[in-house]
mmCIF file of C-alpha atoms in Angstrom:
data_model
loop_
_atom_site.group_PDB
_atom_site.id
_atom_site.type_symbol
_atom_site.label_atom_id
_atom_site.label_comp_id
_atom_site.label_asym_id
_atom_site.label_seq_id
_atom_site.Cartn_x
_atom_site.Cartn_y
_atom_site.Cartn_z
ATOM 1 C CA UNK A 199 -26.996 -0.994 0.550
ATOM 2 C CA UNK A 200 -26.323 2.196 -1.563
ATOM 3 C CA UNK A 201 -22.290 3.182 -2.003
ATOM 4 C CA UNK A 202 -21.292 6.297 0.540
ATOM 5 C CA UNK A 203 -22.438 9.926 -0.761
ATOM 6 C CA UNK A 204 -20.171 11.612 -2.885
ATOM 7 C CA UNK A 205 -19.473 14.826 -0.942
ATOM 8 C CA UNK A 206 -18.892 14.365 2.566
ATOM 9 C CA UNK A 207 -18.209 17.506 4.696
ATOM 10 C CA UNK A 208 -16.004 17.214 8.247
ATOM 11 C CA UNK A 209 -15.761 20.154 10.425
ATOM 12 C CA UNK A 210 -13.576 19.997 13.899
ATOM 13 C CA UNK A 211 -14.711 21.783 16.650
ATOM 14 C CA UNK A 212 -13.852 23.186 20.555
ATOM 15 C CA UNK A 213 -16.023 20.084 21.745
ATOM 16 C CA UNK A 214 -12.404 18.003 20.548
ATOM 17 C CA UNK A 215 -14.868 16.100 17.987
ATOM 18 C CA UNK A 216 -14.956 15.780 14.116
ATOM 19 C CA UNK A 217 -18.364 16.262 12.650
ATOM 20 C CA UNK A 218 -18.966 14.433 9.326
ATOM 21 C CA UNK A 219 -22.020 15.262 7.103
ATOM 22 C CA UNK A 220 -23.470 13.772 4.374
ATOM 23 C CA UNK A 221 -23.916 16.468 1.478
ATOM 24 C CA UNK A 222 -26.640 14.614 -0.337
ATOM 25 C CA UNK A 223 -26.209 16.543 -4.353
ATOM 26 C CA UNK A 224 -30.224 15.841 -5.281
ATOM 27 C CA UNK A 225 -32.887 18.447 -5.609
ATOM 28 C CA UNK A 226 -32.862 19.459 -3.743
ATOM 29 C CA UNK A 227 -29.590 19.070 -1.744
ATOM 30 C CA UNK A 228 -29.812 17.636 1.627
ATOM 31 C CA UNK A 229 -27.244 17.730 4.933
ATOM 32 C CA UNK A 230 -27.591 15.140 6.770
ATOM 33 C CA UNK A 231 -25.225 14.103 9.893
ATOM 34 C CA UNK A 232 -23.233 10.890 8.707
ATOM 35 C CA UNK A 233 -20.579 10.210 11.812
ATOM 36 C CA UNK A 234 -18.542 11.932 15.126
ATOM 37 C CA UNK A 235 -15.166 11.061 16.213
ATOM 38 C CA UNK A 236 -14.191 11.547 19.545
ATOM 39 C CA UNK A 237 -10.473 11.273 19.021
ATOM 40 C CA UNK A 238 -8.615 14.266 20.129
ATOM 41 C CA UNK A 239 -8.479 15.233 24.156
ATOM 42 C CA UNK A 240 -8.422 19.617 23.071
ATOM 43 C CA UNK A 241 -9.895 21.197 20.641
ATOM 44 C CA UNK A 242 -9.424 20.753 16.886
ATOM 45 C CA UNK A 243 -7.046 23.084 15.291
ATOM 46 C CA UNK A 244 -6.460 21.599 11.803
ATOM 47 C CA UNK A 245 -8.343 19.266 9.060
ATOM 48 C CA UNK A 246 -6.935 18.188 5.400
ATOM 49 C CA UNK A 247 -8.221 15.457 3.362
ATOM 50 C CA UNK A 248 -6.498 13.686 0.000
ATOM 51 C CA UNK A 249 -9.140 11.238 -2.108
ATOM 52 C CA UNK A 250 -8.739 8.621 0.820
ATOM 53 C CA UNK A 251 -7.945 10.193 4.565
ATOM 54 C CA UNK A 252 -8.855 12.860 6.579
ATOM 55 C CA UNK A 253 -7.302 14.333 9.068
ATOM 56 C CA UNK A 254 -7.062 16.533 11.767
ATOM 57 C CA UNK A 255 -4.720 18.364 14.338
ATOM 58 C CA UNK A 256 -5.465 19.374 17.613
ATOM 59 C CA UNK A 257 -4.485 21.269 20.940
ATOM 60 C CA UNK A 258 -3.466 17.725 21.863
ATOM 61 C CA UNK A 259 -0.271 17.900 20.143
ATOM 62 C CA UNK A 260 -1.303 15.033 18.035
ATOM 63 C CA UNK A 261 -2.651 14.355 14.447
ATOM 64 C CA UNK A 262 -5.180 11.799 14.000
ATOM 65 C CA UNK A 263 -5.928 9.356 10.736
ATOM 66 C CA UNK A 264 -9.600 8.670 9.342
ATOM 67 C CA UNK A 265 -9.546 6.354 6.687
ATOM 68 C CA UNK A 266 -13.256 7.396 4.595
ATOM 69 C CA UNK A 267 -13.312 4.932 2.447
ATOM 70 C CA UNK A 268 -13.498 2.252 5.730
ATOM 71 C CA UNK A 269 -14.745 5.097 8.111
ATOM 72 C CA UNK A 270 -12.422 3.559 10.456
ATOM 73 C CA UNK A 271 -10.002 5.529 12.861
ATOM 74 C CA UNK A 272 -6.635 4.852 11.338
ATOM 75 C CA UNK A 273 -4.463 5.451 13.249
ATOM 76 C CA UNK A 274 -2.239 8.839 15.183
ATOM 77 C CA UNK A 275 1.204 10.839 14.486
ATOM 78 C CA UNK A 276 2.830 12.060 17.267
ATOM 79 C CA UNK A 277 6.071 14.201 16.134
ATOM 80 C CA UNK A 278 5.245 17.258 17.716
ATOM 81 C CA UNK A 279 5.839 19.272 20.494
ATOM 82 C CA UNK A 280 2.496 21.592 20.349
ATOM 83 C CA UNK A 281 -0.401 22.685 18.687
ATOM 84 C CA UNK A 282 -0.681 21.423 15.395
ATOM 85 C CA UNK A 283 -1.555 24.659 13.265
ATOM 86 C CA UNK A 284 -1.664 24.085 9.723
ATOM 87 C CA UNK A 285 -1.809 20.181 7.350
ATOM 88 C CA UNK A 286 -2.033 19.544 3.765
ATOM 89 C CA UNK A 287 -1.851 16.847 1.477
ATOM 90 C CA UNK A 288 0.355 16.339 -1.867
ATOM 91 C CA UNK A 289 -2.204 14.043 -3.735
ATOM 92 C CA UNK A 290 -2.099 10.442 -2.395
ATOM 93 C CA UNK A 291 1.405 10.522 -1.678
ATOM 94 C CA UNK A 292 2.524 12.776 1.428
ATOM 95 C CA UNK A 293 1.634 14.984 3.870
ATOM 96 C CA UNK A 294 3.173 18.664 5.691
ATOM 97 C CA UNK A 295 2.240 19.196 8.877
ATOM 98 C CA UNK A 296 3.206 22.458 10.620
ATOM 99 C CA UNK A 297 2.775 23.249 14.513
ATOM 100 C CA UNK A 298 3.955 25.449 17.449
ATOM 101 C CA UNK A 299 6.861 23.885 17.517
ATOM 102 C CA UNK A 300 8.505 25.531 14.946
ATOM 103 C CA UNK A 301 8.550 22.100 12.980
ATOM 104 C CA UNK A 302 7.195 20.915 9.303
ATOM 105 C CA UNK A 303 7.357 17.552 9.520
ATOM 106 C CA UNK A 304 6.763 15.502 5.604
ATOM 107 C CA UNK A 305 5.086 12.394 5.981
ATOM 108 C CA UNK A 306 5.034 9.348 3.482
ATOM 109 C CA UNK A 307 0.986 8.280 3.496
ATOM 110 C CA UNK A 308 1.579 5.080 2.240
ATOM 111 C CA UNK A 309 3.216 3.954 5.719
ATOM 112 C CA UNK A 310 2.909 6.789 7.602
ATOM 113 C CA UNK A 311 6.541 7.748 8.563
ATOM 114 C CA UNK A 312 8.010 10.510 8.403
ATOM 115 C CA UNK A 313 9.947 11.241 5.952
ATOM 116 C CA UNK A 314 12.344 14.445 7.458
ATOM 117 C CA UNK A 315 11.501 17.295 10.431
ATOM 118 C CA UNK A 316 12.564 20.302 9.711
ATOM 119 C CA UNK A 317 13.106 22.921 12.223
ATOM 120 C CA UNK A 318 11.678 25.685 9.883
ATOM 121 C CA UNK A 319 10.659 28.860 11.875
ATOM 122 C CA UNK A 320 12.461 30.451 15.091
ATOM 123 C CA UNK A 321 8.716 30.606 16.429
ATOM 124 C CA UNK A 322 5.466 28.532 15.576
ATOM 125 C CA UNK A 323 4.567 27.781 12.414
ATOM 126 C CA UNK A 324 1.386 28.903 11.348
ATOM 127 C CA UNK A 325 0.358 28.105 7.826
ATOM 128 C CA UNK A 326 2.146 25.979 4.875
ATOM 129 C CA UNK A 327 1.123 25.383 1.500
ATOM 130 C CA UNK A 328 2.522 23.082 -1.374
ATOM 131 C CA UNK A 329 3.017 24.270 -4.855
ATOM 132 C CA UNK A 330 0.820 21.959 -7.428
ATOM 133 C CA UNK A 331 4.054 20.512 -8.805
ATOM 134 C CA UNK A 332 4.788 19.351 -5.500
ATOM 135 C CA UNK A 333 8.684 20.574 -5.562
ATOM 136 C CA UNK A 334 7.760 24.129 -3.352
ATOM 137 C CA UNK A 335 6.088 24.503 -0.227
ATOM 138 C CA UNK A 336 5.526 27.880 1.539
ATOM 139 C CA UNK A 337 5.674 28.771 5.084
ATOM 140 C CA UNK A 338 4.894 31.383 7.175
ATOM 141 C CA UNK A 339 5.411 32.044 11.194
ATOM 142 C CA UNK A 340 5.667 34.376 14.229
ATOM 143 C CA UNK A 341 9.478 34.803 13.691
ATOM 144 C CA UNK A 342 8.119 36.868 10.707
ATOM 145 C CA UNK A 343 9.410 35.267 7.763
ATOM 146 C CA UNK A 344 8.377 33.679 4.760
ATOM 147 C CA UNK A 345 10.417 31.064 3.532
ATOM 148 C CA UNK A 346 10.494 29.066 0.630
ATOM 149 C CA UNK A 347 11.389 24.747 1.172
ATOM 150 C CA UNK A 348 13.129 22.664 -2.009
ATOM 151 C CA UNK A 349 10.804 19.291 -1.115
ATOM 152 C CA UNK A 350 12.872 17.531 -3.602
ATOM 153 C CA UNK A 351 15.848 17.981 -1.326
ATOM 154 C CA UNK A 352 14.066 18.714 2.279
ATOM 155 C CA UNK A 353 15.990 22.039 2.965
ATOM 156 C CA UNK A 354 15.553 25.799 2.970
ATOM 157 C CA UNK A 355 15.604 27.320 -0.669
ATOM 158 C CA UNK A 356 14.824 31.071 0.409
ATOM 159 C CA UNK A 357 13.649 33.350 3.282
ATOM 160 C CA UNK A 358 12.038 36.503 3.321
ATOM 161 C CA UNK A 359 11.841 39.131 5.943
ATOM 162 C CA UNK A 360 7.978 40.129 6.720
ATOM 163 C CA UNK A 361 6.989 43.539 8.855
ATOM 164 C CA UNK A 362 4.234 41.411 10.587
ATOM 165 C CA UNK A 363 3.427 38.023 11.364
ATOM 166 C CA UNK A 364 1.352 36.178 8.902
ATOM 167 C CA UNK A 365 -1.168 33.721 9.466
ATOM 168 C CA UNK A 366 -1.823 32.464 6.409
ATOM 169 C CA UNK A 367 -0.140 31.432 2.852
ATOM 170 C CA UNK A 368 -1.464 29.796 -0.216
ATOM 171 C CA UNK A 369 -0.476 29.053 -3.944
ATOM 172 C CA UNK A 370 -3.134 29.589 -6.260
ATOM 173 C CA UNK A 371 -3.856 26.610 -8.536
ATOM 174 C CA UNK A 372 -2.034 27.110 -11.241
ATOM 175 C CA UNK A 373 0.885 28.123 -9.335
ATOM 176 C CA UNK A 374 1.864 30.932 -10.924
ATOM 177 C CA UNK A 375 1.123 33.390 -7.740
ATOM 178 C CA UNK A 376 1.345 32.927 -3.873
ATOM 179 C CA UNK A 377 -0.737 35.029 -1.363
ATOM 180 C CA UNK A 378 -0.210 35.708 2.311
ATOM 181 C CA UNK A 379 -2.251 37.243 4.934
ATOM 182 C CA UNK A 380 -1.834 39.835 7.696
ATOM 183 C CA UNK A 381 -3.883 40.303 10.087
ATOM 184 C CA UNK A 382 -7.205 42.046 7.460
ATOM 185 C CA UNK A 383 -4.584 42.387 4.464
ATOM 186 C CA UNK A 384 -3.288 39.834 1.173
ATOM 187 C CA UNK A 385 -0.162 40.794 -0.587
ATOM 188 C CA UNK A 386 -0.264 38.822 -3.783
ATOM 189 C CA UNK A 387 3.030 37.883 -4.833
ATOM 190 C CA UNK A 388 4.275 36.555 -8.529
ATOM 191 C CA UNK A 389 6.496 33.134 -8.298
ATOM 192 C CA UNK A 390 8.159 34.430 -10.768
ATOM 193 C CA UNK A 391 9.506 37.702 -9.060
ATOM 194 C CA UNK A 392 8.465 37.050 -5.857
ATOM 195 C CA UNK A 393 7.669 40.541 -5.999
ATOM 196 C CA UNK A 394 4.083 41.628 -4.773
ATOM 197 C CA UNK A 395 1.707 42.825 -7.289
ATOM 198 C CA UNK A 396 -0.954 44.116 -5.319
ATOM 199 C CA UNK A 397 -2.744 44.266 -1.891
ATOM 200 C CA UNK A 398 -6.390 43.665 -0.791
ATOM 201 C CA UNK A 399 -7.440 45.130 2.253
ATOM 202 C CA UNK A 400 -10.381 44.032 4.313
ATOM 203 C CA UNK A 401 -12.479 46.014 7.029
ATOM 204 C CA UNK A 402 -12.118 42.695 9.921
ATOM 205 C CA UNK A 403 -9.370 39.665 10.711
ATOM 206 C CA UNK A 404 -9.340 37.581 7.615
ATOM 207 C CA UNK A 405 -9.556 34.176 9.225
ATOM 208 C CA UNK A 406 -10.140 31.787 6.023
ATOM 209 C CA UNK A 407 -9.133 32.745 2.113
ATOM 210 C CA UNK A 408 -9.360 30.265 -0.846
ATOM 211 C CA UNK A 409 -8.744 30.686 -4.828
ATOM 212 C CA UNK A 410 -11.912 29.977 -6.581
ATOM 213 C CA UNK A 411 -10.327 30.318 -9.979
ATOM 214 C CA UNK A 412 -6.625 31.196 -10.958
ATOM 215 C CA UNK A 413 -7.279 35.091 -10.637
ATOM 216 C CA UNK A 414 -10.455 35.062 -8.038
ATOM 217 C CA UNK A 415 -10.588 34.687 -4.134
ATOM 218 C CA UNK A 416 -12.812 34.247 -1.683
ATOM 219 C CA UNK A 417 -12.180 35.776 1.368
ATOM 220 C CA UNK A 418 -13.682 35.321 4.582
ATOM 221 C CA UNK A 419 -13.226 36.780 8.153
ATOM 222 C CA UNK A 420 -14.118 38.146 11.659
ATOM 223 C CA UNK A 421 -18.180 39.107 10.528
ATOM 224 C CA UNK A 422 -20.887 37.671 8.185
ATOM 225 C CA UNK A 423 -19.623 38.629 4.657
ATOM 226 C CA UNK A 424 -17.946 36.147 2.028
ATOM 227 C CA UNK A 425 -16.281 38.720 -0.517
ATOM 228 C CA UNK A 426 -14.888 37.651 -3.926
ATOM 229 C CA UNK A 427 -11.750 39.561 -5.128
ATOM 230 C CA UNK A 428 -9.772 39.750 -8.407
ATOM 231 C CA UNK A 429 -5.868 39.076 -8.146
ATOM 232 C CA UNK A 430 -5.285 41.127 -11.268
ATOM 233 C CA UNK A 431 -6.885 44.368 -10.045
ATOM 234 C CA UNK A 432 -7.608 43.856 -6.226
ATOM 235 C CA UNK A 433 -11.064 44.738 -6.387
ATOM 236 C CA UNK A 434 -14.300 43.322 -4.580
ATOM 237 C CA UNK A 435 -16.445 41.335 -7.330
ATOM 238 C CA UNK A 436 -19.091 40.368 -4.925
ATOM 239 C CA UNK A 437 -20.245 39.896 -1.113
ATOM 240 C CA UNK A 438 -22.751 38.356 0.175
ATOM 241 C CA UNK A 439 -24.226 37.342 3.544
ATOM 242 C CA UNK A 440 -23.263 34.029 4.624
ATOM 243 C CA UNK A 441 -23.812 33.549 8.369
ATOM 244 C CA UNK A 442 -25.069 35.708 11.385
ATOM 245 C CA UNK A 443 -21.702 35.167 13.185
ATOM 246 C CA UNK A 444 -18.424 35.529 12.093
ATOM 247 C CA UNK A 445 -17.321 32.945 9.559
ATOM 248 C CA UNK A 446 -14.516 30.571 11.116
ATOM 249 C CA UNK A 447 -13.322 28.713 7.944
ATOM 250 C CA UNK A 448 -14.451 28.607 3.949
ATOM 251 C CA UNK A 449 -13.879 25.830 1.477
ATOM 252 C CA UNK A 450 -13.911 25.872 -2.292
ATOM 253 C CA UNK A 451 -14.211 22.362 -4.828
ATOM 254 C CA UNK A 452 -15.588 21.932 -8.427
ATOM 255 C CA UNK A 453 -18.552 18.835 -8.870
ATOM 256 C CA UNK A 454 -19.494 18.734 -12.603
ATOM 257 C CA UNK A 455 -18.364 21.496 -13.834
ATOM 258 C CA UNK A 456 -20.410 23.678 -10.663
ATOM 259 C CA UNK A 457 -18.553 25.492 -8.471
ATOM 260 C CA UNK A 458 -18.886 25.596 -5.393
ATOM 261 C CA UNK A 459 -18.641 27.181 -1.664
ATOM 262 C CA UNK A 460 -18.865 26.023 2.172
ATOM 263 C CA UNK A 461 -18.375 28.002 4.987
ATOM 264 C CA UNK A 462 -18.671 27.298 8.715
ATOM 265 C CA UNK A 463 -19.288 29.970 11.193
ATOM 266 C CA UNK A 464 -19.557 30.700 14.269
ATOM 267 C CA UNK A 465 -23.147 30.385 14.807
ATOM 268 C CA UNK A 466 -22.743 26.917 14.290
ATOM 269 C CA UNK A 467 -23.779 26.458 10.726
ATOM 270 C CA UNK A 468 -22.570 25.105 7.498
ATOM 271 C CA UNK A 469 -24.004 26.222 3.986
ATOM 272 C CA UNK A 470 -22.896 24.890 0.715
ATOM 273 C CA UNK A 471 -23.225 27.388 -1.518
ATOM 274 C CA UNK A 472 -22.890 27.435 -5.599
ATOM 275 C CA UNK A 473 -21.015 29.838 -7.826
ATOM 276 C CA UNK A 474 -21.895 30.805 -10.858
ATOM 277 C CA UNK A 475 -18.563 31.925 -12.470
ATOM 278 C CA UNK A 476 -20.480 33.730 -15.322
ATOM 279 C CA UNK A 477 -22.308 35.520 -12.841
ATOM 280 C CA UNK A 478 -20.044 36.789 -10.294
ATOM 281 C CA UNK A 479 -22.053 39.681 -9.142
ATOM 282 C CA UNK A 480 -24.589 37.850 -8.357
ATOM 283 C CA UNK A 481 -24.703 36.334 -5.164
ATOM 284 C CA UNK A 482 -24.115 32.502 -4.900
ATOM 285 C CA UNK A 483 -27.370 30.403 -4.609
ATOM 286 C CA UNK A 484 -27.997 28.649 -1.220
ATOM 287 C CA UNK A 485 -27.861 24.826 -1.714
ATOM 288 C CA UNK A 486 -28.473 23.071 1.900
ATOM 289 C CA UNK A 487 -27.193 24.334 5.202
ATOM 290 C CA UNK A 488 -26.992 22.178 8.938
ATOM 291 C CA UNK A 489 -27.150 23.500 12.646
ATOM 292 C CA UNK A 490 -24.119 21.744 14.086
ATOM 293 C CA UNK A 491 -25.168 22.916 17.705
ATOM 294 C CA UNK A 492 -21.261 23.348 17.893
ATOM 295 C CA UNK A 493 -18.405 26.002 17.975
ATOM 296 C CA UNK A 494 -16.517 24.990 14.911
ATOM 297 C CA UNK A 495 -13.006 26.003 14.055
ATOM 298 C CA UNK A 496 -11.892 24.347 11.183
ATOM 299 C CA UNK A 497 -14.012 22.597 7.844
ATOM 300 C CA UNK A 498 -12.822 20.403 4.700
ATOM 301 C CA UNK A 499 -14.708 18.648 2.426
ATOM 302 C CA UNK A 500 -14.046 14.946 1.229
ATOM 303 C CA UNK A 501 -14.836 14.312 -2.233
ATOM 304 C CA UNK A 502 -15.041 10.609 -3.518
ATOM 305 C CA UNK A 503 -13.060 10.098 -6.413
ATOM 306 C CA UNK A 504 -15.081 6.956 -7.598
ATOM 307 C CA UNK A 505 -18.015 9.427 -8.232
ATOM 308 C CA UNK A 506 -15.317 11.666 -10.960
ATOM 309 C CA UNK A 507 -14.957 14.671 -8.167
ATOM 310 C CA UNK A 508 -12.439 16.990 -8.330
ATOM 311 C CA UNK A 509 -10.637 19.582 -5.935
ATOM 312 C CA UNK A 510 -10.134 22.657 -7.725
ATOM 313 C CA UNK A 511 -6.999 23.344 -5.251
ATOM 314 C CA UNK A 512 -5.415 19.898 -6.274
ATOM 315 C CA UNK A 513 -6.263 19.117 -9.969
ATOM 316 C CA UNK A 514 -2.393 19.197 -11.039
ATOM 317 C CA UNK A 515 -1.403 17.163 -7.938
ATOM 318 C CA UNK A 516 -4.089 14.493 -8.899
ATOM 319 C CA UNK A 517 -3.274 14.535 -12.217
ATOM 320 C CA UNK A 518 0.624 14.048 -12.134
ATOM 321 C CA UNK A 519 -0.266 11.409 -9.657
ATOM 322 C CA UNK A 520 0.987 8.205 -11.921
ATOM 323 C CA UNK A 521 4.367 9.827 -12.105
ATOM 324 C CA UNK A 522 4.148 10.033 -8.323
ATOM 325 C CA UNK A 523 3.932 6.551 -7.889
ATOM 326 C CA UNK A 524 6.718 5.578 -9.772
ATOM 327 C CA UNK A 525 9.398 8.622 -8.209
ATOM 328 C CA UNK A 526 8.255 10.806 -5.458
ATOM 329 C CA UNK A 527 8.686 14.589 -5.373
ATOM 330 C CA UNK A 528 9.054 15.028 -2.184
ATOM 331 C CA UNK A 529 12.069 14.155 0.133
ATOM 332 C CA UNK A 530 13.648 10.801 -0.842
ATOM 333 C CA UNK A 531 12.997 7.888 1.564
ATOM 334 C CA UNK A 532 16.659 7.421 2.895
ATOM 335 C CA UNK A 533 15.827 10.873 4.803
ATOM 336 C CA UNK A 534 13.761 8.615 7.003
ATOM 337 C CA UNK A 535 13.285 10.432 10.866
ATOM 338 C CA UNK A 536 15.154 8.212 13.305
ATOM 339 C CA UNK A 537 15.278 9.008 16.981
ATOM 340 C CA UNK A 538 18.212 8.484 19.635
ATOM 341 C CA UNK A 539 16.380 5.521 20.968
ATOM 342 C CA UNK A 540 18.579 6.165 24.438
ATOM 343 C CA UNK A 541 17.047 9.577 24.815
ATOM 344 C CA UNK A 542 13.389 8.391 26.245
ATOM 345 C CA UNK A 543 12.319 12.089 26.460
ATOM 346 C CA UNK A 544 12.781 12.775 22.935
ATOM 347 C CA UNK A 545 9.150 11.933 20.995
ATOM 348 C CA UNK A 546 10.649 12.145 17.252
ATOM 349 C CA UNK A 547 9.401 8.681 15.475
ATOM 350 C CA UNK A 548 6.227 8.151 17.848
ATOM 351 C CA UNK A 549 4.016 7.078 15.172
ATOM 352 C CA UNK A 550 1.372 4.768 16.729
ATOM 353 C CA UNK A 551 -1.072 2.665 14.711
ATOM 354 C CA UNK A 552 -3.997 1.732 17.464
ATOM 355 C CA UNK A 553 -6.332 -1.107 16.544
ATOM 356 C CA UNK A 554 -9.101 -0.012 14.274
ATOM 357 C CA UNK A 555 -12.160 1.474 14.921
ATOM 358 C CA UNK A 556 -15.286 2.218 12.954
ATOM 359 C CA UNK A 557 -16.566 5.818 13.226
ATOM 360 C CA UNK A 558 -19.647 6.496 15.330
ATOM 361 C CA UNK A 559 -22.512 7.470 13.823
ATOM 362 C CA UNK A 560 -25.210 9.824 15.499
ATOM 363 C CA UNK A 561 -27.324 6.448 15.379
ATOM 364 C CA UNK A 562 -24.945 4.725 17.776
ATOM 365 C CA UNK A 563 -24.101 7.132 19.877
ATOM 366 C CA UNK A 564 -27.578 7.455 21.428
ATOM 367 C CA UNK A 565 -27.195 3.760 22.079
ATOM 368 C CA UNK A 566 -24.216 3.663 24.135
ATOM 369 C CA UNK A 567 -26.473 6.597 26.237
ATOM 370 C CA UNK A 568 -29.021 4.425 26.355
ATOM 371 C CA UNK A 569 -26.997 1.186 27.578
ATOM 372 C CA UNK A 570 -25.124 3.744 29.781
ATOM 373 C CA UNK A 571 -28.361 4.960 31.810
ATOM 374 C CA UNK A 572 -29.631 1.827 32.062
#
């Protein structure tokens, strides 16, 4: 039997199941559905995925473990107290997870423990992001800050005052700028200043925003339009039509040397789409799309490494990797979590490991129907 595709995307839904499809990179390229996952007892909130794992946060309060190289369920983490809002990988070595507990808890992926909890914002936390060196990470929350986390240390470096709430933050690759969003507005801000340099304003809700390159965004929101926007002078290089709902969630990766685009909506769908750098102003080519027949919230895209993919969001993490291996970045492992093992109502700690199971494909699930009605 034929090795696993190479691009496999997973989209979480209200239906509290994660969707995986085969992206099939032929001509022409083909979706087809690959597995569901019926982990989760709410509604997905979150998905990240490294070169190994995926996973996902929920309503549930929990954050479950898919292991794609296996596609077996690998297990749950269970530090917080609410909604888990916001997840992302450092390379193959940890993980931040933010939720509506006001927590960012780091997690060591090799054994899944966490590493330190930090009580970070007064209210939830609603987005985090890591800088590519893997010393920074970002966050942003309803007590209306931004503030700035040493990982090397696990403690506050610097907080900033916001007017509003923002919902979202995120480096850009190279890490030179950070960008957070406002309700239909991104203030681009220098790491070097911390200044902002300039503002992009957008008619609807930005829900989703991603760097394509260094200097270019895509930004994606509360109607059918994907826009592309310069950094450097804030202006609209391109929109297109992407959906006939509002687009819930937009994802960006490089696959020899193309770039390119998917976006779930709304309406159910997801489109890969490719970029053609040189020709920005054009619109992006459709490649394959897939009726999900679901109301999706969040969407990732899994890229096997075997087959020489690359994220364009984690090239430096992936490639400082080695020297990962020999001295983490992030939060030493004497700052392991412990809990106050006479306190039974605290749930710090609660990471559970459940036996493993393989993922269930579309194929098996209309068996266990079948056994079921007879």
């Amino acid at each position: 039997m034929a090795a696993g595709p190479a691009v496999e995307v997973v989209a979480g839904c209200y239906e509290q199941v994660l969707l995986g499809f085969a992206a099939l990179p032929a001509e022409p390229w083909t979706v087809v559905p690959d597995f569901t996952h019926h982990a989760h007892t709410a509604s997905l909130s979150a998905v990240a995925v490294n070169n190994r794992y995926v996973v996902t946060g929920s309503r549930d309060e929990t954050i479950q473990i898919y292991d794609m190289k296996k596609k077996v369920e690998h297990g749950a983490l269970l530090q917080h107290n609410g909604t888990i809002t916001c997840l992302e990988f450092y390379g193959t070595s940890h993980l931040l997870s933010g939720a509506e507990d006001g927590l960012i808890c780091i997690w060591n992926t090799k054994r899944w423990e966490c590493l330190k909890s930090i009580k970070a914002h007064k209210g939830h936390v609603t987005s985090i992001s890591i800088h590519p060196s893997g010393k920074l990470a970002l966050s942003v929350g309803t007590d209306k800050t931004l503030r700035t986390w040493n990982l090397v240390e696990g403690r506050p470096a610097f907080i900033k005052n916001l007017k509003q709430n923002a919902h979202i933050i995120k480096w850009s690759p190279d890490g030179e700028r950070y960008v957070t969003v406002i309700s239909n507005k991104v203030d681009i801000y220098r790491l070097d200043t911390a200044s902002i340099t300039g503002t992009i304003t957008t008619e609807k809700r930005i829900s989703s925003l991603r760097f394509i390159t260094d200097s270019i965004l895509a930004i994606a929101g509360d109607d059918e339009t994907v826009r592309f926007y310069s950094c450097d002078s804030q202006k609209c290089l391109r929109e297109f039509k992407a959906h006939e709902n509002r687009i819930k969630d937009i994802y960006s990766f490089e696959r020899e040397g193309q770039h390119l685009i998917v976006t779930a909506s709304s309406d159910g769908y997801i489109k890969v789409w490719n970029l053609d750098l040189s020709k920005i102003k054009d619109a992006p080519s459709l490649l394959c799309e897939v009726n999900t027949k679901a109301r999706l919230t969040c969407l990732a895209v899994w890229l096997d490494q075997g087959s020489e993919l690359k994220e364009n969001c984690d090239k430096t993490a992936t490639s400082s990797q080695a020297n990962e291996d020999e001295k983490s970045s992030i939060v030493r492992k004497k700052k392991v979590c412990r809990t106050d093992k006479s306190d039974k109502t605290v749930k710090t700690d609660r990471k559970t490991t459940p036996k493993k199971r393989k993922l269930e494909t579309p194929v098996q699930k209309k068996k266990k129907k079948r056994n079921i009605s007879q």
